[in-house]
Amino acid sequence: MRKGTLKKALALALTGAVLVGAFAGCGAKKDSGNKKETKKIVIGASPSPHADILKVAKKELKKEGYELEIKEYSDYVQPNTALESGDLDANYFQHKPYLDDFNKQKKTHLVSAGTIHYEPFGIFPGKTKTLKALKNGATVAVPNDTTNEARALLLLQDQGLIKLKDGAGLTATKKDIVENKKDLAIKEIEAAQIPRSLKDVDIAVVNGNYALEAGLKVNKDALATEDADSIGAKTYGNVVAVKKGNEKTDVTKALIKALKSDTVKKYINDKYDGAVVPLF
């Protein structure tokens, strides 16, 4: 082959290689563009029931192209400070009154993006096995902190056992009882200790989480529980919190949608046997 012909052949070969490379490059970009990008959501939560519920929601989010990373916290301060600093996209462990108080005390800017569940108070039998069997002067244990005591007293009122003065609401204490026909002795005890005190009182009002820890089954053992429409349930529902301004982002909307899915609702109802109740 002559020198000139050889040069032309090499030039054509190189041009073909360039064109093949260019078309191959275009094809790679197209394939890459068609691949669905996975977005990460980082959320803080208390171990139970919140983190457990989020593990179910994680599967729902994956279907929508989101990866959920759950960071568990054993206290109620760090998940809010981490959210404020931007280390978290959201958190799920608290009710609205606690969130509002935290903002006030710590000068943070956190808001609720949606209410997911509440943990109902229940009246559990001690020495007396039914509410009808309560005798005059029976002893009733209630939590000794203001918020929980008020919820307990409101539940007792709903069962017709006492009557509180008008407007007492969620600040009520036993001093606000204006009618007590059976002269019930209201015994204030630290909330976490009440399940252990059941043998010493006639009945007791127990927080949902402490009932769960003590092996008490709300649906089977409780004589009465807070209704989903009660002031306690509406006020103390557990929320997903985000930084102010992020309530309507695509990430937040996807997270709330997953947590309010039928799959999560079924899990809560099946797993917690009434100790955790979905509010959606």
Short mmCIF file of C-alpha atoms in Angstrom, two decimals:
data_model
loop_
_atom_site.label_atom_id
_atom_site.label_comp_id
_atom_site.label_asym_id
_atom_site.label_seq_id
_atom_site.Cartn_x
_atom_site.Cartn_y
_atom_site.Cartn_z
CA MET A 1 0.00 0.00 0.00
CA ARG A 2 1.36 3.41 -0.95
CA LYS A 3 2.14 6.00 1.72
CA GLY A 4 -0.74 8.36 0.70
CA THR A 5 -3.28 5.57 0.66
CA LEU A 6 -2.08 4.39 4.07
CA LYS A 7 -2.56 7.89 5.55
CA LYS A 8 -6.10 8.07 4.17
CA ALA A 9 -6.96 4.66 5.60
CA LEU A 10 -5.65 5.61 9.03
CA ALA A 11 -7.58 8.87 8.98
CA LEU A 12 -10.82 7.10 8.10
CA ALA A 13 -10.23 4.50 10.80
CA LEU A 14 -9.63 7.19 13.45
CA THR A 15 -12.71 9.13 12.36
CA GLY A 16 -14.82 5.98 12.66
CA ALA A 17 -13.43 5.31 16.13
CA VAL A 18 -14.25 8.84 17.23
CA LEU A 19 -17.82 8.54 15.90
CA VAL A 20 -18.34 5.16 17.58
CA GLY A 21 -17.01 6.60 20.83
CA ALA A 22 -19.29 9.61 20.53
CA PHE A 23 -22.37 7.46 19.92
CA ALA A 24 -21.39 5.14 22.74
CA GLY A 25 -20.98 8.13 25.03
CA CYS A 26 -24.43 9.41 24.12
CA GLY A 27 -25.90 6.00 24.86
CA ALA A 28 -24.24 5.89 28.32
CA LYS A 29 -25.55 9.33 29.23
CA LYS A 30 -29.04 8.33 28.18
CA ASP A 31 -28.95 5.18 30.31
CA SER A 32 -27.62 7.20 33.26
CA GLY A 33 -30.37 9.75 32.81
CA ASN A 34 -33.04 7.06 32.89
CA LYS A 35 -31.77 5.65 36.18
CA LYS A 36 -33.93 6.85 39.10
CA GLU A 37 -31.91 8.82 41.60
CA THR A 38 -32.24 7.75 45.25
CA LYS A 39 -32.60 10.60 47.73
CA LYS A 40 -31.68 10.18 51.38
CA ILE A 41 -33.82 11.29 54.33
CA VAL A 42 -32.15 11.33 57.75
CA ILE A 43 -34.57 11.16 60.69
CA GLY A 44 -34.06 11.01 64.44
CA ALA A 45 -36.33 8.91 66.66
CA SER A 46 -36.68 7.27 70.05
CA PRO A 47 -36.17 3.48 69.83
CA SER A 48 -39.75 2.36 70.50
CA PRO A 49 -42.30 2.68 69.12
CA HIS A 50 -41.04 5.44 66.81
CA ALA A 51 -37.96 3.80 65.25
CA ASP A 52 -39.87 0.54 64.82
CA ILE A 53 -42.67 2.33 63.00
CA LEU A 54 -40.13 4.15 60.82
CA LYS A 55 -38.59 0.83 59.75
CA VAL A 56 -41.94 -0.07 58.22
CA ALA A 57 -42.26 3.35 56.58
CA LYS A 58 -38.74 2.90 55.19
CA LYS A 59 -40.00 0.18 52.85
CA GLU A 60 -42.77 2.46 51.60
CA LEU A 61 -40.30 5.29 50.96
CA LYS A 62 -37.99 3.01 49.00
CA LYS A 63 -40.77 2.49 46.46
CA GLU A 64 -40.78 6.26 45.89
CA GLY A 65 -37.02 6.49 45.43
CA TYR A 66 -36.09 7.60 48.95
CA GLU A 67 -33.60 6.02 51.32
CA LEU A 68 -34.50 6.51 54.99
CA GLU A 69 -31.67 6.61 57.51
CA ILE A 70 -32.92 6.29 61.10
CA LYS A 71 -30.81 7.65 63.95
CA GLU A 72 -31.99 6.51 67.39
CA TYR A 73 -31.77 8.74 70.45
CA SER A 74 -32.33 7.81 74.08
CA ASP A 75 -33.03 11.38 75.23
CA TYR A 76 -35.45 14.13 74.17
CA VAL A 77 -32.95 16.96 73.65
CA GLN A 78 -30.43 15.74 71.07
CA PRO A 79 -32.93 14.92 68.29
CA ASN A 80 -34.24 18.49 68.42
CA THR A 81 -30.83 20.17 68.55
CA ALA A 82 -29.65 17.94 65.68
CA LEU A 83 -32.72 18.93 63.66
CA GLU A 84 -32.11 22.63 64.34
CA SER A 85 -28.45 22.35 63.27
CA GLY A 86 -29.34 20.57 60.02
CA ASP A 87 -27.87 17.17 60.93
CA LEU A 88 -31.37 15.69 60.59
CA ASP A 89 -34.11 16.26 58.02
CA ALA A 90 -36.83 15.41 60.55
CA ASN A 91 -37.48 13.74 63.87
CA TYR A 92 -40.27 11.63 65.33
CA PHE A 93 -40.49 11.18 69.09
CA GLN A 94 -42.44 14.03 70.70
CA HIS A 95 -45.87 15.62 71.03
CA LYS A 96 -46.70 19.21 70.09
CA PRO A 97 -46.75 20.70 73.63
CA TYR A 98 -43.22 19.41 74.23
CA LEU A 99 -42.08 20.75 70.84
CA ASP A 100 -43.57 24.18 71.54
CA ASP A 101 -41.98 24.32 74.98
CA PHE A 102 -38.61 23.25 73.55
CA ASN A 103 -38.73 26.05 70.97
CA LYS A 104 -39.51 28.54 73.70
CA GLN A 105 -36.75 27.36 76.02
CA LYS A 106 -34.01 26.71 73.42
CA LYS A 107 -34.91 29.41 70.85
CA THR A 108 -35.19 26.77 68.12
CA HIS A 109 -37.36 26.96 64.98
CA LEU A 110 -39.03 23.58 64.70
CA VAL A 111 -42.59 22.84 63.59
CA SER A 112 -44.91 19.88 63.26
CA ALA A 113 -45.28 18.46 59.75
CA GLY A 114 -47.93 15.92 60.72
CA THR A 115 -49.44 13.97 63.62
CA ILE A 116 -48.93 10.20 63.42
CA HIS A 117 -50.04 8.42 66.61
CA TYR A 118 -50.83 8.72 70.30
CA GLU A 119 -50.21 6.42 73.24
CA PRO A 120 -53.49 6.29 75.19
CA PHE A 121 -53.85 6.35 78.95
CA GLY A 122 -55.72 3.42 80.40
CA ILE A 123 -57.43 2.66 83.71
CA PHE A 124 -56.08 -0.67 84.95
CA PRO A 125 -57.40 -2.88 87.74
CA GLY A 126 -55.51 -3.26 91.00
CA LYS A 127 -57.30 -4.73 93.99
CA THR A 128 -60.65 -3.91 92.37
CA LYS A 129 -61.30 -5.65 89.07
CA THR A 130 -64.10 -3.55 87.56
CA LEU A 131 -65.16 0.09 87.69
CA LYS A 132 -68.64 -0.90 88.87
CA ALA A 133 -67.13 -2.73 91.83
CA LEU A 134 -65.36 0.39 93.15
CA LYS A 135 -66.37 1.03 96.75
CA ASN A 136 -66.60 4.33 98.58
CA GLY A 137 -63.14 5.51 99.58
CA ALA A 138 -61.34 3.34 97.00
CA THR A 139 -57.77 4.37 96.18
CA VAL A 140 -56.98 5.54 92.63
CA ALA A 141 -53.37 6.06 91.50
CA VAL A 142 -52.65 8.82 88.98
CA PRO A 143 -49.36 10.29 87.67
CA ASN A 144 -47.95 13.08 89.84
CA ASP A 145 -46.74 15.44 87.07
CA THR A 146 -49.13 18.14 85.92
CA THR A 147 -49.60 17.12 82.29
CA ASN A 148 -50.11 13.42 82.91
CA GLU A 149 -52.22 13.95 86.03
CA ALA A 150 -54.61 16.13 84.05
CA ARG A 151 -55.00 13.46 81.36
CA ALA A 152 -55.65 10.85 84.06
CA LEU A 153 -58.28 12.99 85.78
CA LEU A 154 -60.00 13.72 82.46
CA LEU A 155 -60.20 9.97 81.79
CA LEU A 156 -61.70 9.38 85.24
CA GLN A 157 -64.19 12.15 84.51
CA ASP A 158 -65.10 10.54 81.17
CA GLN A 159 -66.00 7.38 83.12
CA GLY A 160 -68.28 9.36 85.47
CA LEU A 161 -66.09 8.75 88.53
CA ILE A 162 -65.32 12.42 89.25
CA LYS A 163 -66.16 15.86 87.92
CA LEU A 164 -63.63 18.65 87.36
CA LYS A 165 -64.33 22.34 87.53
CA ASP A 166 -65.11 24.02 84.23
CA GLY A 167 -62.03 25.02 82.25
CA ALA A 168 -59.59 22.84 84.21
CA GLY A 169 -58.63 20.95 81.04
CA LEU A 170 -55.02 19.88 80.61
CA THR A 171 -53.81 21.80 83.66
CA ALA A 172 -56.15 20.00 86.07
CA THR A 173 -54.95 18.61 89.40
CA LYS A 174 -56.90 16.81 92.10
CA LYS A 175 -57.57 20.23 93.65
CA ASP A 176 -59.85 20.90 90.65
CA ILE A 177 -62.19 18.00 91.50
CA VAL A 178 -65.59 19.50 92.35
CA GLU A 179 -67.57 16.25 92.52
CA ASN A 180 -66.41 12.90 93.90
CA LYS A 181 -69.51 10.86 94.78
CA LYS A 182 -67.57 7.78 95.87
CA ASP A 183 -65.06 9.84 97.84
CA LEU A 184 -62.25 8.25 95.87
CA ALA A 185 -58.79 8.76 97.34
CA ILE A 186 -56.63 10.13 94.51
CA LYS A 187 -53.04 9.02 95.10
CA GLU A 188 -50.38 10.86 93.09
CA ILE A 189 -47.44 8.62 92.12
CA GLU A 190 -44.50 9.05 89.74
CA ALA A 191 -45.80 7.86 86.36
CA ALA A 192 -43.16 5.19 85.75
CA GLN A 193 -43.82 3.63 89.17
CA ILE A 194 -47.58 3.22 88.82
CA PRO A 195 -47.60 -0.24 87.17
CA ARG A 196 -45.62 -1.56 90.16
CA SER A 197 -48.16 -0.02 92.53
CA LEU A 198 -51.22 -1.78 91.11
CA LYS A 199 -51.27 -4.34 93.90
CA ASP A 200 -51.52 -1.54 96.49
CA VAL A 201 -54.38 0.48 94.96
CA ASP A 202 -57.88 -0.30 93.72
CA ILE A 203 -57.37 1.05 90.20
CA ALA A 204 -54.68 3.12 88.46
CA VAL A 205 -54.37 5.33 85.41
CA VAL A 206 -51.25 4.32 83.48
CA ASN A 207 -49.42 6.00 80.57
CA GLY A 208 -49.49 3.96 77.37
CA ASN A 209 -45.71 3.56 77.12
CA TYR A 210 -45.39 2.45 80.76
CA ALA A 211 -48.25 0.02 80.34
CA LEU A 212 -46.44 -1.43 77.31
CA GLU A 213 -43.18 -1.76 79.24
CA ALA A 214 -44.98 -3.47 82.14
CA GLY A 215 -46.56 -6.05 79.84
CA LEU A 216 -50.07 -4.68 80.31
CA LYS A 217 -52.27 -5.12 77.26
CA VAL A 218 -54.37 -2.02 76.72
CA ASN A 219 -57.01 -3.79 74.62
CA LYS A 220 -57.38 -6.70 77.06
CA ASP A 221 -56.39 -5.49 80.52
CA ALA A 222 -57.57 -1.87 80.66
CA LEU A 223 -60.99 -1.12 82.12
CA ALA A 224 -61.20 2.07 80.03
CA THR A 225 -58.91 4.03 77.71
CA GLU A 226 -58.65 7.49 76.22
CA ASP A 227 -60.72 7.87 73.09
CA ALA A 228 -59.06 9.00 69.85
CA ASP A 229 -61.33 12.07 69.96
CA SER A 230 -60.39 12.97 73.54
CA ILE A 231 -58.58 16.20 74.35
CA GLY A 232 -55.60 14.15 75.51
CA ALA A 233 -55.30 12.24 72.25
CA LYS A 234 -55.70 15.36 70.12
CA THR A 235 -53.21 17.35 72.17
CA TYR A 236 -50.58 14.71 72.83
CA GLY A 237 -50.42 12.99 69.47
CA ASN A 238 -46.81 12.28 68.45
CA VAL A 239 -45.64 14.38 65.52
CA VAL A 240 -43.00 14.43 62.82
CA ALA A 241 -41.02 17.64 63.35
CA VAL A 242 -39.02 19.55 60.74
CA LYS A 243 -37.25 22.88 60.63
CA LYS A 244 -39.59 25.79 59.91
CA GLY A 245 -39.94 26.30 56.17
CA ASN A 246 -39.56 22.61 55.34
CA GLU A 247 -43.15 21.57 56.09
CA LYS A 248 -44.15 21.34 52.40
CA THR A 249 -40.97 20.09 50.74
CA ASP A 250 -41.11 16.98 48.56
CA VAL A 251 -39.01 15.12 51.12
CA THR A 252 -41.35 15.97 53.98
CA LYS A 253 -44.45 15.15 51.94
CA ALA A 254 -43.00 11.75 51.01
CA LEU A 255 -42.12 11.01 54.63
CA ILE A 256 -45.59 11.89 55.93
CA LYS A 257 -47.26 9.94 53.13
CA ALA A 258 -45.23 6.83 54.01
CA LEU A 259 -45.95 7.13 57.74
CA LYS A 260 -49.67 7.54 57.03
CA SER A 261 -49.83 4.59 54.67
CA ASP A 262 -52.18 1.65 55.16
CA THR A 263 -49.13 -0.57 55.68
CA VAL A 264 -47.95 1.47 58.66
CA LYS A 265 -51.46 1.70 60.11
CA LYS A 266 -51.84 -2.07 59.97
CA TYR A 267 -48.44 -2.55 61.58
CA ILE A 268 -49.30 -0.21 64.48
CA ASN A 269 -52.65 -1.87 65.10
CA ASP A 270 -51.25 -5.41 64.89
CA LYS A 271 -48.03 -4.80 66.81
CA TYR A 272 -49.06 -2.65 69.77
CA ASP A 273 -52.47 -4.07 70.64
CA GLY A 274 -53.97 -0.68 71.52
CA ALA A 275 -50.95 0.75 73.37
CA VAL A 276 -50.16 2.84 70.27
CA VAL A 277 -53.04 4.20 68.17
CA PRO A 278 -52.73 5.72 64.68
CA LEU A 279 -54.29 9.17 64.28
CA PHE A 280 -54.82 8.94 60.52
#
